[in-house]
Amino acid sequence: MLQEKNYQFWFCTGSQDLYGEECLAHVAEHAKKIVEALNTSGNLPYEVVWKPTLITNELIRRTLNQANMEETCAGVITWMHTFSPAKSWILGLQEYRKPLLHLHTQFNREIPYDAIDMDFMNENQAAHGDREYGHIFSRLGMERKVVMGYWEDKDVQQKIGSWMRTAVGVIESSHVRVMRIADNMRNVAVTEGDKVEAQIQFGWEVDAYPVNEIAEAVEAVSQGDINALVEEYYTKYKILLEGRDEQEFRRHVAVQAGIELGFERFLEEKNYQAVVTHFGDLGSLRQLPGLAIQRLMEKGYGFGAEGDWKTAALVRIMKLMTAGMKEAKGTSFMEDYTYNLVQGKEGILQAHMLEVCPSIADGAIGIKVQPLTMGNREDPARLVFTAKEGAGIAASLIDLGDRFRLLINEVDCKKTEKAMPKLPVATAFWTPRPNLRTGAEAWILAGGAHHTAFSYDISAEQLGDWAAYMGIEAVYIDADTTIRQFKNELLWNSVAYRK
Ligand code: MN
């Protein structure tokens, strides 16, 4: 379901025709070596493709337009090995529409003190060529990523690699389609938003379907398919009966198996990659989708509860940005629930009624069947676990009426001091940076939601870069945040983003 694509990134070196054939041959040779080193480094999630050196306005414009048209191309990496007069780039850049990374590097690492002459200087002048090139972006007011450093260094390659994931998030954003099978929860403000504006800004298509249409798809799932999936659950997860009758428990689990299959088929048939539900609008569904939604999230679907389509789309984007990562720790829809305010042990217990993605689970996952006070349906089956330890990002996308704002909070996930045997839901526990008090105060001042898209595998920089490409405001709450500075930032942003 995740639909990973074999995206490529074009490597375009800038120069001009004043240097002569020999110098340009060296430029091309050096660029090819860099591309090869990047591709064999193991630090890049996608392939880099060398393109002929760009030396004229016409070639620049043609190449960048080809990059626009080529579906497999998710972005362009540019580097001014020599000097490329930046007026040559204006038209091409004005027409270019994909993410762009300006790699500010140099073919040679160390100044060859004994041998250096003007020929060497002319062939290693990114220090001045890249400044000319960078200027025109600033003049045009264009978003781009600048990465400076030596191309053989691992940290530089990793920076390029993480930017590639951001670029894929940008390209894939316009392919995200969210199915609303219920409206926003009545009277709730923060999960609302302007869907037309979201499509203009992010490319997201957000459509509503009557809940009973998807309920019919659930009813249509065969008993054989349900039984097979229940068997899979029983093999994969620990069955936590907690005094319930075994047969009755299995029947409740089977309802979720039917929902998982019915939902998945309905979403696939209609080409949606994210979904929202609402406990108050379940139609003929027998249980609130719990275990079923948890499994769909693990497969790569975005999800938001109570009609929260913004978080659903954001979870989907974050799933795509982290696709195929080695040692990924997981990405999930999440909700701020309860505080621990004991000094030195402060944190926020994260959960939802049911719907937390098992990709973030640490260790064994169990199934429980428990009553739900909300929703007026059968006791739903759900997966229960606790989340991994480690740093992560909690993000909230809100609609301020005149613009979207993305809050990005760095958090540290921990184990709770004790187990919580009576709590029948999956949980995480984290302390926001810089600490609970400042983190929560800043979050509330910025208007952040109780729902978040959470990931261990994405950095604040990546998500902030994604927001910058989308042209929206992003605010960071991290180790450097102070309330005084943060309030000023919100004030300045309100002016900067005024339409
Ligand atoms: Mn909620």
XYZ file of C-alpha atoms and ligand atoms in Angstrom:
500
model
C 0.000 0.000 0.000
C 2.776 2.391 0.790
C 3.434 2.670 -2.954
C 7.131 3.404 -2.843
C 8.269 4.722 -6.185
C 11.702 4.503 -7.734
C 12.287 8.212 -7.784
C 15.495 9.685 -9.174
C 17.245 12.995 -8.632
C 19.027 14.771 -11.452
C 22.522 16.101 -10.848
C 23.029 19.278 -12.849
C 26.381 21.026 -12.894
C 26.564 24.645 -13.917
C 29.359 26.272 -15.903
C 29.759 28.469 -19.004
C 31.468 28.272 -22.395
C 34.307 30.715 -21.612
C 36.564 28.056 -20.126
C 37.287 26.007 -23.248
C 36.767 22.345 -24.078
C 39.419 20.920 -21.799
C 38.133 22.613 -18.686
C 34.521 21.633 -19.474
C 35.643 18.029 -19.980
C 37.094 18.121 -16.473
C 33.896 19.625 -15.081
C 31.854 16.771 -16.543
C 34.335 14.156 -15.354
C 34.341 15.541 -11.811
C 30.550 15.690 -11.678
C 30.312 12.071 -12.831
C 32.726 11.018 -10.080
C 30.638 12.816 -7.470
C 27.450 11.183 -8.761
C 29.081 7.761 -8.643
C 30.354 8.342 -5.114
C 26.906 9.444 -3.972
C 25.217 6.445 -5.568
C 27.619 3.918 -4.076
C 27.770 5.547 -0.623
C 24.753 3.723 0.783
C 23.696 7.037 2.346
C 21.127 8.039 -0.265
C 17.630 6.507 -0.440
C 17.231 7.351 -4.135
C 19.450 7.281 -7.216
C 21.248 10.349 -8.545
C 21.423 10.719 -12.335
C 24.183 12.749 -13.983
C 23.069 15.289 -16.586
C 25.253 17.114 -19.154
C 26.829 20.338 -17.868
C 24.532 23.346 -18.119
C 26.350 26.153 -19.921
C 23.683 28.212 -21.702
C 20.260 29.731 -20.933
C 18.652 27.398 -23.471
C 20.145 24.244 -22.025
C 19.317 25.259 -18.459
C 15.722 26.018 -19.383
C 15.300 22.831 -21.410
C 16.815 20.573 -18.720
C 14.755 22.064 -15.879
C 11.570 21.759 -17.923
C 12.425 18.143 -18.710
C 12.810 17.604 -14.961
C 9.326 19.102 -14.482
C 7.857 16.699 -17.015
C 9.697 13.525 -15.989
C 7.482 11.711 -13.489
C 10.313 9.698 -11.965
C 12.321 12.853 -11.235
C 11.586 14.078 -7.691
C 14.057 16.950 -7.733
C 17.279 18.412 -9.021
C 20.650 18.733 -7.296
C 22.687 21.623 -8.647
C 26.321 22.567 -8.189
C 28.336 25.369 -9.791
C 31.674 23.670 -10.274
C 32.938 26.749 -12.086
C 31.323 30.120 -12.641
C 27.880 30.104 -14.240
C 26.537 33.629 -14.735
C 23.248 33.492 -12.880
C 21.197 35.596 -15.302
C 21.392 32.459 -17.471
C 19.344 30.654 -14.823
C 16.473 33.136 -14.379
C 14.039 31.801 -16.981
C 14.777 28.149 -16.250
C 14.335 28.613 -12.516
C 11.149 30.630 -12.975
C 9.703 27.709 -14.910
C 11.028 25.004 -12.588
C 8.473 23.544 -10.157
C 10.111 20.714 -8.210
C 12.347 20.667 -5.120
C 15.905 21.828 -5.676
C 19.025 21.249 -3.639
C 21.984 23.531 -4.052
C 24.988 21.371 -3.193
C 27.742 23.769 -2.265
C 30.798 21.575 -2.570
C 34.147 21.512 -4.357
C 35.752 18.658 -6.272
C 39.104 19.081 -4.519
C 39.251 18.772 -0.733
C 42.559 20.376 0.262
C 44.351 23.366 -1.255
C 47.445 21.844 -3.019
C 49.800 24.431 -1.566
C 52.906 23.475 -3.543
C 51.262 23.041 -6.930
C 48.373 25.493 -6.945
C 48.223 27.776 -10.000
C 45.511 29.719 -11.821
C 44.380 26.673 -13.806
C 43.656 24.885 -10.549
C 41.856 27.946 -9.204
C 39.650 28.115 -12.300
C 38.678 24.489 -11.965
C 37.866 24.677 -8.270
C 35.902 27.836 -7.883
C 32.581 26.753 -6.435
C 33.333 29.177 -3.564
C 32.608 31.948 -5.973
C 30.428 30.260 -8.613
C 27.975 28.978 -6.021
C 27.631 32.450 -4.512
C 26.645 33.943 -7.856
C 24.152 31.114 -8.318
C 22.742 31.351 -4.773
C 22.171 35.068 -5.260
C 19.643 34.598 -8.009
C 17.459 32.337 -5.853
C 17.414 34.968 -3.136
C 16.631 37.628 -5.728
C 13.797 35.483 -7.139
C 12.570 34.622 -3.637
C 12.710 30.918 -4.474
C 12.695 28.115 -1.938
C 15.665 25.749 -2.133
C 17.836 23.685 0.157
C 21.495 24.599 0.547
C 23.901 21.902 1.754
C 27.548 22.845 2.186
C 30.396 20.408 2.672
C 32.736 17.952 1.023
C 30.902 15.454 -1.212
C 32.786 12.430 0.128
C 31.882 13.143 3.752
C 29.233 10.901 5.262
C 27.352 13.680 7.034
C 27.066 15.659 3.790
C 25.769 12.588 1.961
C 23.289 11.920 4.760
C 22.050 15.503 4.525
C 21.469 15.025 0.813
C 19.713 11.740 1.608
C 17.367 13.245 4.160
C 16.568 16.127 1.786
C 15.643 13.540 -0.863
C 13.009 12.209 1.548
C 11.670 15.739 2.023
C 11.540 16.173 -1.758
C 9.556 12.953 -2.114
C 7.161 14.281 0.554
C 6.737 17.406 -1.572
C 6.171 15.519 -4.823
C 3.863 12.954 -3.220
C 1.805 15.604 -1.424
C -0.185 16.296 -4.574
C -1.073 12.590 -4.822
C -2.596 12.316 -1.340
C -6.331 11.628 -1.327
C -8.162 11.540 1.991
C -11.468 9.702 2.370
C -13.749 11.233 4.989
C -16.254 8.643 6.092
C -17.622 11.016 8.685
C -17.657 14.753 9.151
C -15.639 16.631 11.734
C -16.684 15.974 15.339
C -19.422 18.386 16.274
C -18.260 21.719 17.727
C -14.561 20.836 17.568
C -12.459 23.701 16.175
C -8.866 22.609 15.742
C -9.560 19.631 13.482
C -11.564 21.814 11.072
C -10.081 23.545 8.086
C -10.457 24.851 4.574
C -10.299 21.862 2.242
C -10.140 23.936 -0.913
C -7.207 25.894 0.476
C -5.539 22.610 1.496
C -5.808 21.372 -2.081
C -4.403 24.630 -3.430
C -1.553 24.632 -0.902
C -0.710 20.945 -0.531
C -2.476 19.236 -3.426
C -4.574 17.115 -1.058
C -7.933 15.870 -2.297
C -10.351 15.492 0.603
C -13.692 13.820 -0.195
C -16.611 12.636 1.898
C -18.425 9.302 1.596
C -21.542 8.188 3.492
C -20.443 5.814 6.251
C -22.912 3.146 5.148
C -21.256 2.868 1.729
C -18.067 1.668 3.367
C -20.117 -0.369 5.866
C -21.600 -2.229 2.875
C -18.077 -3.007 1.687
C -17.378 -4.395 5.158
C -20.531 -6.535 5.038
C -19.462 -7.872 1.638
C -16.250 -9.427 2.974
C -16.521 -13.221 2.908
C -16.434 -15.285 6.086
C -13.482 -17.216 4.644
C -11.420 -14.063 4.229
C -12.343 -12.931 7.734
C -11.397 -16.285 9.262
C -8.041 -16.278 7.496
C -7.218 -12.793 8.771
C -8.324 -13.667 12.313
C -5.938 -16.632 12.166
C -3.153 -14.211 11.156
C -3.994 -11.968 14.121
C -3.966 -14.940 16.486
C -0.539 -16.001 15.212
C 0.938 -12.547 15.292
C -0.455 -11.007 18.472
C -0.889 -12.068 22.103
C -4.519 -12.747 22.928
C -5.356 -10.982 26.189
C -8.740 -12.425 27.183
C -8.760 -10.900 30.661
C -11.677 -13.023 31.744
C -13.746 -12.779 28.566
C -15.206 -15.840 26.934
C -12.834 -17.125 24.242
C -15.503 -17.548 21.523
C -17.111 -14.203 22.252
C -13.657 -12.560 22.176
C -12.897 -14.125 18.800
C -16.209 -12.876 17.374
C -15.314 -9.329 18.399
C -11.883 -9.641 16.796
C -13.507 -11.010 13.635
C -15.569 -7.813 13.321
C -12.332 -5.809 13.111
C -10.923 -8.248 10.526
C -14.001 -7.584 8.390
C -13.525 -3.827 8.836
C -9.843 -4.039 7.896
C -10.575 -5.951 4.684
C -13.694 -3.980 3.772
C -12.039 -0.621 4.385
C -8.900 -1.590 2.505
C -10.842 -2.803 -0.528
C -13.050 0.298 -0.557
C -10.053 2.656 -0.225
C -8.098 0.826 -2.910
C -11.009 0.692 -5.328
C -11.578 4.419 -4.979
C -7.870 5.291 -4.814
C -7.559 6.889 -1.374
C -4.395 6.722 0.736
C -5.717 8.253 3.952
C -8.963 7.922 5.877
C -10.813 9.557 8.756
C -13.496 8.074 10.995
C -15.643 9.449 13.794
C -17.002 7.509 16.782
C -20.228 9.510 16.571
C -21.022 8.522 13.000
C -20.611 4.784 12.573
C -23.763 3.947 10.607
C -24.187 0.194 10.443
C -20.576 -0.542 11.480
C -20.701 -2.825 14.511
C -17.584 -1.488 16.227
C -15.529 1.668 16.081
C -12.697 0.736 13.691
C -9.817 0.096 16.103
C -7.532 -2.815 15.387
C -8.536 -2.420 11.718
C -7.374 1.195 11.556
C -4.189 0.344 13.456
C -3.336 -2.281 10.844
C -4.168 0.031 7.930
C -1.873 2.711 9.370
C 0.895 0.142 9.627
C 0.370 -0.641 5.941
C 0.984 3.013 5.088
C -2.443 4.662 5.165
C -2.785 8.056 6.776
C -5.366 8.306 9.554
C -7.096 10.973 11.588
C -9.813 10.394 14.182
C -13.006 12.419 14.654
C -12.882 13.619 11.071
C -9.380 15.070 11.355
C -8.390 15.032 7.679
C -5.402 17.386 8.118
C -3.671 14.975 10.482
C -4.642 12.011 8.277
C -2.933 13.599 5.271
C 0.101 14.577 7.341
C 0.495 11.023 8.693
C 0.362 9.753 5.095
C 3.051 12.239 3.981
C 5.260 11.257 6.912
C 4.804 7.563 6.077
C 5.967 8.301 2.531
C 8.920 10.428 3.651
C 10.149 7.574 5.851
C 9.396 4.755 3.401
C 12.000 2.025 3.173
C 14.192 3.470 5.929
C 16.622 1.052 7.452
C 15.875 0.569 11.153
C 12.775 2.767 11.022
C 11.077 3.055 14.421
C 7.635 4.096 13.263
C 5.125 6.824 12.437
C 1.624 7.217 13.857
C -1.429 9.326 14.466
C -1.324 10.370 18.129
C -3.169 12.371 20.758
C -2.056 14.231 23.867
C -4.014 12.656 26.708
C -2.763 12.961 30.290
C 0.129 14.698 32.029
C 2.544 13.416 34.602
C 3.465 16.515 36.581
C 5.793 14.934 39.133
C 8.960 17.028 39.199
C 11.785 15.415 37.299
C 9.392 12.898 35.711
C 7.254 15.271 33.648
C 5.703 14.077 30.430
C 2.571 13.572 28.359
C 0.870 10.214 28.071
C -0.009 9.748 24.420
C -2.777 7.463 23.188
C -6.127 7.535 21.465
C -9.364 5.744 22.073
C -7.914 2.918 19.977
C -6.088 4.137 16.902
C -2.308 4.120 17.411
C -0.071 2.627 14.714
C 1.751 -0.582 15.719
C 4.828 0.551 13.739
C 5.881 2.459 16.889
C 5.438 -0.567 19.198
C 8.247 -1.761 21.386
C 8.159 -5.531 21.773
C 5.098 -7.735 21.890
C 1.691 -6.532 20.723
C -1.490 -7.816 22.312
C -5.183 -7.767 21.415
C -7.770 -6.681 23.949
C -11.542 -6.385 23.719
C -12.887 -3.724 26.031
C -15.928 -1.484 26.281
C -15.701 1.998 24.840
C -17.682 4.753 26.511
C -17.872 6.682 23.240
C -19.705 5.543 20.160
C -22.608 3.374 21.325
C -21.429 0.155 19.659
C -20.021 -3.285 20.564
C -16.829 -3.491 22.592
C -14.130 -2.995 19.955
C -10.975 -5.086 19.605
C -7.740 -3.117 19.629
C -3.976 -3.682 19.544
C -2.209 -2.740 22.764
C 1.475 -2.012 23.272
C 3.831 0.656 24.520
C 5.971 2.749 22.196
C 9.727 2.713 21.733
C 12.111 4.986 23.569
C 14.017 7.699 21.759
C 13.711 11.085 20.105
C 10.838 11.866 17.775
C 8.811 14.638 16.197
C 5.219 15.554 17.016
C 3.629 17.726 14.342
C 0.314 19.518 14.173
C -1.129 21.267 11.139
C -3.673 23.944 11.946
C -5.787 26.308 9.876
C -5.633 29.888 11.193
C -8.252 31.179 8.792
C -5.835 33.098 6.604
C -3.108 30.454 6.454
C -1.907 27.048 7.615
C 0.679 26.725 10.373
C 2.744 23.615 11.045
C 3.957 23.104 14.616
C 7.021 20.898 14.919
C 7.945 19.752 18.410
C 10.986 17.636 19.208
C 10.058 15.142 21.921
C 11.830 12.431 23.893
C 9.902 9.175 24.261
C 10.397 7.259 27.468
C 8.991 4.311 29.343
C 6.451 5.167 31.992
C 7.691 4.585 35.491
C 5.241 1.718 35.978
C 3.041 -0.443 33.803
C -0.601 0.606 33.380
C -2.466 -2.713 33.504
C -5.948 -1.199 33.510
C -5.414 0.986 30.445
C -6.645 -0.956 27.390
C -4.998 1.175 24.679
C -1.613 1.527 23.019
C 0.451 4.332 24.525
C 3.556 6.431 24.186
C 4.964 8.713 26.857
C 7.080 11.673 25.961
C 8.590 14.855 27.293
C 8.515 17.737 24.847
C 11.683 19.761 24.396
C 12.960 21.951 25.900
C 10.847 20.671 28.850
C 7.192 19.990 29.558
C 6.334 23.484 30.809
C 7.929 25.520 28.038
C 7.022 22.948 25.387
C 3.348 22.832 26.360
C 3.135 26.619 26.840
C 4.621 27.230 23.399
C 2.351 24.599 21.818
C -0.752 26.219 23.285
C 0.381 29.753 22.383
C 0.836 28.621 18.776
C -2.643 27.057 18.726
C -1.484 23.460 18.218
C -3.995 20.622 18.245
C -4.435 17.691 20.625
C -4.027 15.414 17.607
C -0.549 15.027 16.120
C 1.323 13.184 13.425
C 4.245 11.559 15.196
C 7.423 9.920 13.894
C 10.730 8.704 15.251
C 12.176 8.671 11.751
C 11.796 12.244 10.577
C 13.750 15.306 11.666
C 12.437 18.771 12.462
C 14.623 20.028 9.617
C 12.980 17.686 7.100
C 9.468 18.604 8.156
C 10.313 22.308 8.253
C 11.800 22.090 4.759
C 8.653 20.341 3.568
C 6.548 23.187 4.994
C 8.823 25.746 3.316
C 8.327 24.090 -0.085
C 4.579 24.109 0.569
C 4.796 27.817 1.272
C 3.324 27.596 4.765
C 4.424 28.818 8.157
C 6.364 26.377 10.348
C 7.285 26.944 13.984
C 9.750 24.801 15.879
C 9.544 23.946 19.567
C 12.862 22.434 20.562
C 15.830 22.718 22.916
C 16.353 26.366 21.904
C 12.769 27.542 22.508
C 12.069 30.296 25.013
C 8.580 31.724 25.428
C 9.651 35.328 24.932
C 11.388 34.558 21.666
C 8.600 32.204 20.551
C 5.875 34.817 21.087
C 7.862 37.291 19.032
C 8.259 34.706 16.288
C 4.495 34.137 16.173
C 3.933 37.894 16.019
C 6.447 38.406 13.223
C 5.068 35.430 11.322
C 1.555 36.867 11.532
C 2.874 39.831 9.557
C 5.132 37.874 7.226
C 2.395 35.420 6.208
C -0.393 37.969 5.915
C -2.142 37.610 2.587
Mn -9.130 12.384 19.227
